[in-house]
Coordinates of C-alpha atoms in Angstrom, one line a residue:
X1 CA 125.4 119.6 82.4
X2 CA 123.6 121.9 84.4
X3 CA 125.9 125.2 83.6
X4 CA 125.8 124.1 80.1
X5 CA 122.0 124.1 79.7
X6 CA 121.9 127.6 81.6
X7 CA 124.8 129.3 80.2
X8 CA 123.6 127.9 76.4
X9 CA 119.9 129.3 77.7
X10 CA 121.4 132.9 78.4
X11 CA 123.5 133.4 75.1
X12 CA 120.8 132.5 73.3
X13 CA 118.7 134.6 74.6
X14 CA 121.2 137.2 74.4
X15 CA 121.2 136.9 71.0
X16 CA 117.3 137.2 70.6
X17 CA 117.3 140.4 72.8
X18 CA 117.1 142.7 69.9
X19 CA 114.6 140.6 68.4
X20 CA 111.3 142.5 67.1
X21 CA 108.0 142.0 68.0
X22 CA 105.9 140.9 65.2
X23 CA 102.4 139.8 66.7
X24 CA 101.6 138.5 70.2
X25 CA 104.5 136.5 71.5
X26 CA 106.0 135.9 67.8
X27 CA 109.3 138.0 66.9
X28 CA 111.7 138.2 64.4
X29 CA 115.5 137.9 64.7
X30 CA 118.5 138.7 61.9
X31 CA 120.8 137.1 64.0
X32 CA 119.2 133.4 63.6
X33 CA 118.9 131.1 60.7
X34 CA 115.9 129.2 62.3
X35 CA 112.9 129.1 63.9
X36 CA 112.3 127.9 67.7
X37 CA 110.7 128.7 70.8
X38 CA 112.3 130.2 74.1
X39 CA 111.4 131.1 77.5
X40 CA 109.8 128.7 80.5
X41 CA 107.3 131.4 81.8
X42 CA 106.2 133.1 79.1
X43 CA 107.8 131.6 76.3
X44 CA 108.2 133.4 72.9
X45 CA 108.5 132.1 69.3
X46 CA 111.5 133.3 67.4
X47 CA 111.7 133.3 63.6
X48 CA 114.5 134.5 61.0
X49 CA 114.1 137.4 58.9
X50 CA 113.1 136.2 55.2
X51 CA 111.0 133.3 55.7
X52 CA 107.9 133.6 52.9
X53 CA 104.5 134.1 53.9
X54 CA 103.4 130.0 53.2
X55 CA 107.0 128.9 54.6
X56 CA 106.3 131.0 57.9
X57 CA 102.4 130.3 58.4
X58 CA 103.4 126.4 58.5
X59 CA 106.7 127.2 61.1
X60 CA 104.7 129.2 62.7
X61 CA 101.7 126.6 63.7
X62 CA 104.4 123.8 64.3
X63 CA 106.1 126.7 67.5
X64 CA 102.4 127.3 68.6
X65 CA 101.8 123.8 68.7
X66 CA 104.7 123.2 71.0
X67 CA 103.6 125.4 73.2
X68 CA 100.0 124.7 73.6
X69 CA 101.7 121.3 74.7
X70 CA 103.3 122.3 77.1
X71 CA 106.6 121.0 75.5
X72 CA 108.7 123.6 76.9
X73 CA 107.6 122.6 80.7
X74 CA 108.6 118.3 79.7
X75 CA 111.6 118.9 77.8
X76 CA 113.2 121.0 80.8
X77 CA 111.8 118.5 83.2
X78 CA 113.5 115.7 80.9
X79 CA 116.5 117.5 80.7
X80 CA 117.3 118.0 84.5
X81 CA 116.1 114.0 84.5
X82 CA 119.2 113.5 82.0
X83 CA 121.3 116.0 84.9
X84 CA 120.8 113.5 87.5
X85 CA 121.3 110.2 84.7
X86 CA 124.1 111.5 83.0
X87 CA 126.0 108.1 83.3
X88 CA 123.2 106.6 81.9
X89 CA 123.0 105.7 78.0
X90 CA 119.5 105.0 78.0
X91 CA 118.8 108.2 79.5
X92 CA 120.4 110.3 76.2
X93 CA 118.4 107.7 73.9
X94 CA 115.2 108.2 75.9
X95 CA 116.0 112.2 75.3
X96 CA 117.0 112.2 72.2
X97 CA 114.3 110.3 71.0
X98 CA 111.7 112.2 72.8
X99 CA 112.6 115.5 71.5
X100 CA 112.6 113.9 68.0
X101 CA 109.0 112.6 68.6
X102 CA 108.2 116.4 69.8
X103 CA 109.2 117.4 66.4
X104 CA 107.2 114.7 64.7
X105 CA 104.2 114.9 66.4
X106 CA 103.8 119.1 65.7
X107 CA 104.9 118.5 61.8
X108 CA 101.6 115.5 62.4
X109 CA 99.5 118.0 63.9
X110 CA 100.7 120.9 61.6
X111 CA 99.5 118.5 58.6
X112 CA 96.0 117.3 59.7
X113 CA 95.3 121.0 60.1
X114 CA 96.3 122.2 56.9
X115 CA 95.6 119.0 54.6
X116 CA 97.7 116.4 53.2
X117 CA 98.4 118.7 50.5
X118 CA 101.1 121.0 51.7
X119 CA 103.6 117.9 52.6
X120 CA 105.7 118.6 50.2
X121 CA 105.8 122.4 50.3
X122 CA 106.1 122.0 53.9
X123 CA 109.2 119.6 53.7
X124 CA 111.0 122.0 51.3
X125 CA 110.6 124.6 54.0
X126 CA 112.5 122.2 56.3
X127 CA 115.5 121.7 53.8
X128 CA 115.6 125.3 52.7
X129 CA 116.5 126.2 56.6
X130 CA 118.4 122.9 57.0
X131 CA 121.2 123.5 54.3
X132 CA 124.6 124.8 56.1
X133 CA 122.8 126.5 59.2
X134 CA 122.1 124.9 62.5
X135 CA 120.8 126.2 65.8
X136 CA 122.9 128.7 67.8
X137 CA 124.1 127.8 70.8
X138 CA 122.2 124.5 71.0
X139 CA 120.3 125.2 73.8
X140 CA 119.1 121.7 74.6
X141 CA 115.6 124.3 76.1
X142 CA 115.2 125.6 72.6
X143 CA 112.9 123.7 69.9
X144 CA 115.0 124.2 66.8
X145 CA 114.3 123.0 63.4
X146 CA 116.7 120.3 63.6
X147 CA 117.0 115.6 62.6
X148 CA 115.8 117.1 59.3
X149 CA 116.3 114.5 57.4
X150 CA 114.1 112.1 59.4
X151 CA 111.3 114.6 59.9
X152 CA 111.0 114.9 56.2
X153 CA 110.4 111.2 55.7
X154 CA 107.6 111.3 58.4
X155 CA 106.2 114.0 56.8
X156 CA 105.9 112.4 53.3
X157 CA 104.7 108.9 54.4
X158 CA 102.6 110.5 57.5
X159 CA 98.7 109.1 57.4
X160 CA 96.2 109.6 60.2
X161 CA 96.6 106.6 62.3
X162 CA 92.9 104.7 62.7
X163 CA 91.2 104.8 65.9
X164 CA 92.0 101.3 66.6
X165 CA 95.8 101.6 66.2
X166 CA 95.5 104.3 68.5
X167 CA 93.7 102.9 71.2
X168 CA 96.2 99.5 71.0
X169 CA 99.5 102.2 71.5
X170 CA 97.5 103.6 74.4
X171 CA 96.9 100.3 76.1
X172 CA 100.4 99.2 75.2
X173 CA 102.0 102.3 76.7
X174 CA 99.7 102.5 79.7
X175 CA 100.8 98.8 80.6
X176 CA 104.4 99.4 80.2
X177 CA 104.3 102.2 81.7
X178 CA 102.4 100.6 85.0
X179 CA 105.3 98.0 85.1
X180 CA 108.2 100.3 84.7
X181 CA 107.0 102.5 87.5
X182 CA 106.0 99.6 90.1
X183 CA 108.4 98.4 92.9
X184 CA 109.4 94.8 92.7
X185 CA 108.0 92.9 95.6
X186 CA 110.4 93.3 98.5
X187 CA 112.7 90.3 99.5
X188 CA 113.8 91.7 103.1
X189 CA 113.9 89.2 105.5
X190 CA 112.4 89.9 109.1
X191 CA 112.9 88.5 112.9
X192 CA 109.7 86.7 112.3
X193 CA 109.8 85.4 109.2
X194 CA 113.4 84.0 110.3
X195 CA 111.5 82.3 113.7
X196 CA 109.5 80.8 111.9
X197 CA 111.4 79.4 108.8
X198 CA 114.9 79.2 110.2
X199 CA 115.9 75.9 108.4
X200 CA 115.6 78.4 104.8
X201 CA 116.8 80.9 105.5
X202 CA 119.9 79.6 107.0
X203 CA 120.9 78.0 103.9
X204 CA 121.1 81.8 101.9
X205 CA 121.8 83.8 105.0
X206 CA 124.7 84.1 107.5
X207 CA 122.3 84.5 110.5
X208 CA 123.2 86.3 114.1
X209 CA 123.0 84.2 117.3
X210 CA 119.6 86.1 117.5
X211 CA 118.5 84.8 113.7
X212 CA 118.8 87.9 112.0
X213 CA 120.3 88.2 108.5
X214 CA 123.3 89.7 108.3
X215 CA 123.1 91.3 105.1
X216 CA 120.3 93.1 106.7
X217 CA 122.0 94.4 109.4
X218 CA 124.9 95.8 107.0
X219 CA 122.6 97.9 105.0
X220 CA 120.9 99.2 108.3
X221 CA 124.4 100.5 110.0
X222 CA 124.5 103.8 108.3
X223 CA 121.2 104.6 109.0
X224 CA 121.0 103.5 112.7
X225 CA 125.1 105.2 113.7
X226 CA 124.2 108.4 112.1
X227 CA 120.7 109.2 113.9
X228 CA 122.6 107.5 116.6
X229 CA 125.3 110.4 116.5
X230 CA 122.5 113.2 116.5
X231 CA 120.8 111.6 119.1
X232 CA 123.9 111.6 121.3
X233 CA 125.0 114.8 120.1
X234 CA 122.9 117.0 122.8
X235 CA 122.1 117.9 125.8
X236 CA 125.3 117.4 127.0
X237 CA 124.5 118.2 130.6
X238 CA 122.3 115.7 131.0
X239 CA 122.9 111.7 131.6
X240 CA 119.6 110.3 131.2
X241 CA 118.7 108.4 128.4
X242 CA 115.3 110.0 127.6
X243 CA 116.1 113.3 127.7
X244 CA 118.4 112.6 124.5
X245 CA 115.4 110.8 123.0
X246 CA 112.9 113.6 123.7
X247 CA 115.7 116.2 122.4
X248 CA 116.1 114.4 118.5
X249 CA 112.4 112.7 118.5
X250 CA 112.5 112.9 114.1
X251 CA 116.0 110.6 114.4
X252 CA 114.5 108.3 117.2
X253 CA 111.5 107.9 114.6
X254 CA 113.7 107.5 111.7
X255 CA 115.7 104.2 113.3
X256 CA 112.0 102.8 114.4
X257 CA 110.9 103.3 111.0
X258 CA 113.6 100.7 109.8
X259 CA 111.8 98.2 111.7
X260 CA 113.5 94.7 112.1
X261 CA 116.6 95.9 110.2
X262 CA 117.2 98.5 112.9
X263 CA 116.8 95.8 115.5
X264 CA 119.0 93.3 114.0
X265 CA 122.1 95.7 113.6
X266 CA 121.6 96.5 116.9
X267 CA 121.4 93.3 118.7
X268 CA 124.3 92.4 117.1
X269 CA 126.1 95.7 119.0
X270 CA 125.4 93.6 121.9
X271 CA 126.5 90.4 120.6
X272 CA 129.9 92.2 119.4
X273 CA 130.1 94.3 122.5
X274 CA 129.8 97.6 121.3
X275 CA 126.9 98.4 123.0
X276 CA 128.0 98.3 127.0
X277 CA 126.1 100.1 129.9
X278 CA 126.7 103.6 129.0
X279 CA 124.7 106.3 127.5
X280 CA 124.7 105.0 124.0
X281 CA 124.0 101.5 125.0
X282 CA 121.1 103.1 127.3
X283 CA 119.2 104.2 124.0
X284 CA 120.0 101.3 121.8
X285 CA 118.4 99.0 124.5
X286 CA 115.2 101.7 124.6
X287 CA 115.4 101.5 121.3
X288 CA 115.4 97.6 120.5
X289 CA 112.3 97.4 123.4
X290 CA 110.3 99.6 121.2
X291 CA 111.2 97.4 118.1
X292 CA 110.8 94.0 119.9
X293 CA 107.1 95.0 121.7
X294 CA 105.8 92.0 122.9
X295 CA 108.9 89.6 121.6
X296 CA 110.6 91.0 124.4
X297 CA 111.0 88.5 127.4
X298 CA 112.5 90.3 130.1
X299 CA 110.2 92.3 131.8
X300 CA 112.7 94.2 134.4
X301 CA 112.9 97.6 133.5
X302 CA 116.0 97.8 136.0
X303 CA 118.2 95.8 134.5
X304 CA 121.2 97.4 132.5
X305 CA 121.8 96.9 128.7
X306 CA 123.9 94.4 129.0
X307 CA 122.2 92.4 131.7
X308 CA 119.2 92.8 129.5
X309 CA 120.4 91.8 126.7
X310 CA 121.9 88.2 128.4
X311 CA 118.6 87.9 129.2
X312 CA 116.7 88.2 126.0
X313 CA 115.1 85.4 124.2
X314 CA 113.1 87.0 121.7
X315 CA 109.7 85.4 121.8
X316 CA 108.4 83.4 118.5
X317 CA 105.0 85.7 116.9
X318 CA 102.3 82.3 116.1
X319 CA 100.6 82.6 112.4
X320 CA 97.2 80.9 112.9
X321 CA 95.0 80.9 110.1
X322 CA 91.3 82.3 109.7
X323 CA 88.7 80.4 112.5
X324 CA 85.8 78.0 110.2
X325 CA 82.5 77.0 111.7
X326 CA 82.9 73.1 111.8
X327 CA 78.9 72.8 112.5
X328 CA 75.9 71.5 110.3
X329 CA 73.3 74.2 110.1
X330 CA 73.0 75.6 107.2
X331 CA 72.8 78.8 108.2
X332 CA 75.2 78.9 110.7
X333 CA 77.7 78.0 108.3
X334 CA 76.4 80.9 106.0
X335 CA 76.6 83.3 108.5
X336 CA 79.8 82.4 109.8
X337 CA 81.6 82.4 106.5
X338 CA 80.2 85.8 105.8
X339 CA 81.3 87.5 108.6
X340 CA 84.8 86.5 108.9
X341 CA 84.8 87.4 105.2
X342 CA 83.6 91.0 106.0
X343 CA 85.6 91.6 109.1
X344 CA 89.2 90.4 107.5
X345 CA 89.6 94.1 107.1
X346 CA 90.8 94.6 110.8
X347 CA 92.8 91.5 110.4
X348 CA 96.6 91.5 109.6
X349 CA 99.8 89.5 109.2
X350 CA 100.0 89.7 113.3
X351 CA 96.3 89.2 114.0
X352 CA 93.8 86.1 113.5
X353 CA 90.4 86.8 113.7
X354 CA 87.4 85.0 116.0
X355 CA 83.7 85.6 115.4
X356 CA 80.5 84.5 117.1
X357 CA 77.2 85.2 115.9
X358 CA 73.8 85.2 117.8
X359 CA 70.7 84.8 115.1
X360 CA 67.7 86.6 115.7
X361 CA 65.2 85.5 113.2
X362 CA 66.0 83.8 109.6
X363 CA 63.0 85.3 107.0
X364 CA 62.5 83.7 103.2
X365 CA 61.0 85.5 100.6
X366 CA 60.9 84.8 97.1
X367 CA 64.0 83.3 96.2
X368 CA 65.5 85.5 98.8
X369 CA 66.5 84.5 102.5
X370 CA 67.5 87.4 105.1
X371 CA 69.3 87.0 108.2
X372 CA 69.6 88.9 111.3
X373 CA 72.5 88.3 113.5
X374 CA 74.8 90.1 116.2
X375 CA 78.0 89.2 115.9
X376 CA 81.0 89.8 118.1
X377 CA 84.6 89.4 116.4
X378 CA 87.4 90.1 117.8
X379 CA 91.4 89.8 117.2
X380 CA 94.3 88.6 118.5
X381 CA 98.1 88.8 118.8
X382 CA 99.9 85.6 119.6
X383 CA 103.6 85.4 121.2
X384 CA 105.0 82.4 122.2
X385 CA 102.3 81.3 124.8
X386 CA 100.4 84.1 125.2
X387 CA 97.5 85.4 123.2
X388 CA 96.8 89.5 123.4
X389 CA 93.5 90.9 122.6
X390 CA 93.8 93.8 120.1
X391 CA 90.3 94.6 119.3
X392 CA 86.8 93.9 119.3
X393 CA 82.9 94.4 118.2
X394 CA 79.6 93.4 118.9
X395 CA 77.6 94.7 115.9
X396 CA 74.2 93.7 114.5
X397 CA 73.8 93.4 110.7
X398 CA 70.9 92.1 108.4
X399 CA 72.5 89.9 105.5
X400 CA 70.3 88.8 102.6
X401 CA 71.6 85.9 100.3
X402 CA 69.6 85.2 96.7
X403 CA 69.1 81.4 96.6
X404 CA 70.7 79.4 93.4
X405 CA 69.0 77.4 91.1
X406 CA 71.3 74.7 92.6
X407 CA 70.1 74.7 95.9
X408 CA 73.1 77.0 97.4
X409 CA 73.3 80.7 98.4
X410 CA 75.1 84.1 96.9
X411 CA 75.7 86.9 99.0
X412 CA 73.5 90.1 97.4
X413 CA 73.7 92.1 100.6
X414 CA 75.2 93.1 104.1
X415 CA 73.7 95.4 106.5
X416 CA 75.1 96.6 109.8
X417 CA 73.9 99.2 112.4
X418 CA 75.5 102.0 112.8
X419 CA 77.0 103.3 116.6
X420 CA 75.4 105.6 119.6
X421 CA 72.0 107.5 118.7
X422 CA 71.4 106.3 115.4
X423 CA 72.0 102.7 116.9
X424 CA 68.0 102.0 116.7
X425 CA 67.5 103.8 113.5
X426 CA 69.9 102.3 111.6
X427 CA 68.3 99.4 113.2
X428 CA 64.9 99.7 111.9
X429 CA 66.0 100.4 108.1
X430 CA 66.9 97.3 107.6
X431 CA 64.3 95.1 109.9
X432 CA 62.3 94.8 106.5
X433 CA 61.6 91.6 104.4
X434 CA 63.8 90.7 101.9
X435 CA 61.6 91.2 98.7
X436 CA 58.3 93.2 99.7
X437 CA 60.3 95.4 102.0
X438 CA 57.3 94.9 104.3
X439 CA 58.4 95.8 107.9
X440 CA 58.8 93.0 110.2
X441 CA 57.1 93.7 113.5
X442 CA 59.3 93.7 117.1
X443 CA 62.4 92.8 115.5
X444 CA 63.9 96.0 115.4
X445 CA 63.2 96.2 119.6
X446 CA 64.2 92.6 120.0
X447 CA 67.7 93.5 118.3
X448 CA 68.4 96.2 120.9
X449 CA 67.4 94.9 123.7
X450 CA 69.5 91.8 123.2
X451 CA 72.3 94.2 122.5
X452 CA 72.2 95.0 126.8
X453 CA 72.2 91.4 127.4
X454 CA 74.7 89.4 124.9
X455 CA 76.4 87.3 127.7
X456 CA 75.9 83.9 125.3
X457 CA 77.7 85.1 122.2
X458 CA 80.6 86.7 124.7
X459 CA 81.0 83.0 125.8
X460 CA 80.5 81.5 122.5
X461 CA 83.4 83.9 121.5
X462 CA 85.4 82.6 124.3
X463 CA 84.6 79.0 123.3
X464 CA 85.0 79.5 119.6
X465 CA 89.2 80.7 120.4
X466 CA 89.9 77.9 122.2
X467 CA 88.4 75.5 119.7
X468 CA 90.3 77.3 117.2
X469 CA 93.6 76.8 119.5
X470 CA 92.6 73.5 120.0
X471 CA 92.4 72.4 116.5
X472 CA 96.0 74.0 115.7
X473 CA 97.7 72.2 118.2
X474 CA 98.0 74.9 120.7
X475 CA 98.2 73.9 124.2
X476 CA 99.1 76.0 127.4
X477 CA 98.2 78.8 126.0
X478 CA 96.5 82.1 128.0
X479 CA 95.5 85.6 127.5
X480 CA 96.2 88.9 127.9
X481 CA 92.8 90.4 127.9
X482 CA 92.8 94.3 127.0
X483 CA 92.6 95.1 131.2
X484 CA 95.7 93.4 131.4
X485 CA 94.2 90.1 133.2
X486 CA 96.1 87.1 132.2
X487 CA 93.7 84.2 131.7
X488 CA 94.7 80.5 130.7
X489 CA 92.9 79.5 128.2
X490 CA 94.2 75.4 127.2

């Protein structure tokens, strides 16, 4: 399809290349019978010798038209689509069809310009150069005058479509549109996901010793053998492992990037023995350590693959839900809710999130109540029986609520200070009541000075996580703090 649209393309411009110039980028050519436009860069209208004056001032506004579109540009774009979807019978209708709405549309166009009243000399125009002639070549890159027949009958029952008609195919076609272009929502199964709902999964998948999917790990072995075989395929004079890695560090990435299918394939090499202790079983073990992260149990680094992999009981990843304030003030329960609700952002299907606040003053104005707080929240991993802290942040904020005519509270506004020298700045903009805007005396000072000495909320924090674990049933549980101290916690 390809050598047809470019050998079609060159004979008929061959045939146009003793065409004459008549004005601009409009010539005219014996050797057609009727008018279309050619060329991708600069494209050129073409028009038989003969046409009359009327007949060729309507042609000649339907070719301009096209290429003030930009048709030439989508057509060729829709015709390499229809290259690659050849097979595809939808694809030729979608063409087809497109380049017949091209056609359409410019006769619409041509019409509102000129007035309703040249329909029919305009129609006549198409026939005349219909009957017993048809486009050269048939270039599918050329517009040619051609589906006569059904371009006439548009022309004679074409009206101007109301605005409302119009706006309704726009939000039609924008849906449509949206949903034909969106990915359906992925239905890959993962190691945790298996962990944790084995008994499911186990009915619809043939699972691994290791409770992978084995469908998974089919659709992953072409992708992990032939970066594999890259991988392997240099330095030769070496034997250890990482100088392979280091040497192909783009095909070491590319098996990572498959994640937990990469991981299951692999782990099945082991189960099936074709990973043993050589090189290749070298990098398939560095390479399901990087996958595993912290589900990995064996902590020798000395062992071989095969002893490490006897070894391996891939630790279960714990899903605990958001922390709630079980108290009774009023405003502790306020503030709690609102800043877990704007610190979710660090949060993610492998973290929970903690937060403790300490209150410095509560101000009521109006039907307006401002607080001022420093909160510290911080996340968490949590494998099998050990919690790892991923990140944390003591911040001060001012948060105003508007009171309800029922007694209850709406968020209008959260405040927080910003980092290092504009710390006390940021501080003092928003130390201000919540309706005057009247500066409240000390409070800014009071704020930053407890932000030296914040030992209580650091404990509250630390009380607040193992209440949390408490609640969800978790017991024997410790912490790996960020300085990689190990603490138990219940």
């Amino acid at each position: 399809m390809v050598s047809y649209g470019i050998i079609s393309y060159i004979m008929l411009k061959k045939k146009v290349s003793f065409a004459m110039l008549v004005h601009d980028d409009v010539f005219e050519c014996e050797k057609i019978k009727t008018p279309f436009v050619l060329g991708i860069i600069k494209p050129k209208i073409y028009l038989p010798i003969g046409l009359l004056e009327e007949e060729k001032k309507y042609i000649l506004k339907h070719e301009q038209i096209h290429i003030k579109r930009f048709d030439y540009i989508i057509k060729l774009f829709a015709f390499l689509l229809l290259c690659i979807h050849w097979f595809n019978p939808l694809a030729w209708m979608s063409f087809i069809l497109m380049s017949n709405d091209m056609e359409m549309s410019c006769d619409e166009k041509v019409i509102k310009e000129f007035g309703n009243s040249i329909k029919k000399d305009y129609s006549r125009s198409l026939l005349s150069m219909s009957v017993g002639r048809r486009l050269a070549v048939g270039s599918p890159l050329a517009f040619g005058e051609n589906n006569t027949k059904n371009r006439i009958k548009n022309i004679l029952k074409y009206k101007q479509p109301a605005f409302g008609v119009l706006a309704l195919g726009v939000i039609v076609i924008s849906v449509i549109g949206i949903a034909l272009i969106s990915n359906p929502i992925s239905k890959k199964l993962n190691s945790e996901a298996v962990f944790l709902k084995n008994k499911k999964y186990e009915r619809t998948e043939t699972l691994n010793s290791k409770g992978f999917p084995s469908e998974a790990l089919k659709k992953s072995s072409f992708l992990v053998e032939g970066n594999l075989k890259i991988i392997l395929s240099s330095p030769h004079s070496s034997s250890n492992p990482e100088d392979y890695i280091s040497a192909h560090k783009t095909e070491y990435e590319n098996i990572l990037k498959a994640g937990d299918d990469s991981l299951g394939y692999m782990l099945l090499q082991f189960r099936n023995s074709s990973a043993k202790d050589d090189l290749r079983g070298q990098i398939i073990m560095r390479i399901c350590k990087d996958l595993l992260g912290k589900r990995n149990n064996v902590q020798d680094k000395n062992l071989l693959p095969t002893e490490w992999y006897s070894k391996l009981q891939i630790v279960e990843k714990n899903v605990m839900p958001y922390f709630s304030y079980d108290g009774t003030d009023p405003i502790e329960k306020l503030v709690y809710k609102t800043e877990i609700e704007k610190n979710q952002n660090i949060r993610n299907d492998l973290t929970f999130l903690i937060v403790a606040p300490h209150i410095h003053g509560t101000y009521e104005e109006g039907n307006k109540l401002k607080v001022f707080v420093t909160t510290f929240s911080s996340t968490y991993q949590f494998y099998g029986k050990t919690l790892y802290e991923q990140c944390g942040s003591i911040i001060p904020s001012a948060i105003t609520y508007v009171k309800n005519t029922d007694g209850s509270y709406k968020l209008e506004k959260y405040e927080q200070a910003e980092d290092g020298t504009v710390l006390l700045p940021s501080i003092k903009t928003f130390c201000i009541m919540p309706v005057s805007g009247k500066r409240i005396e000390g409070l800014s000072d009071k704020i930053v000075k407890y932000n030296s000495d914040n030992e209580d909320i650091i404990k509250l924090q630390r009380d607040n996580l193992i209440k949390h674990l408490k609640v969800n049933g978790q017991t024997g549980i410790s912490i790996k703090e960020v300085t990689g101290k190990i603490v138990p916690l219940t």
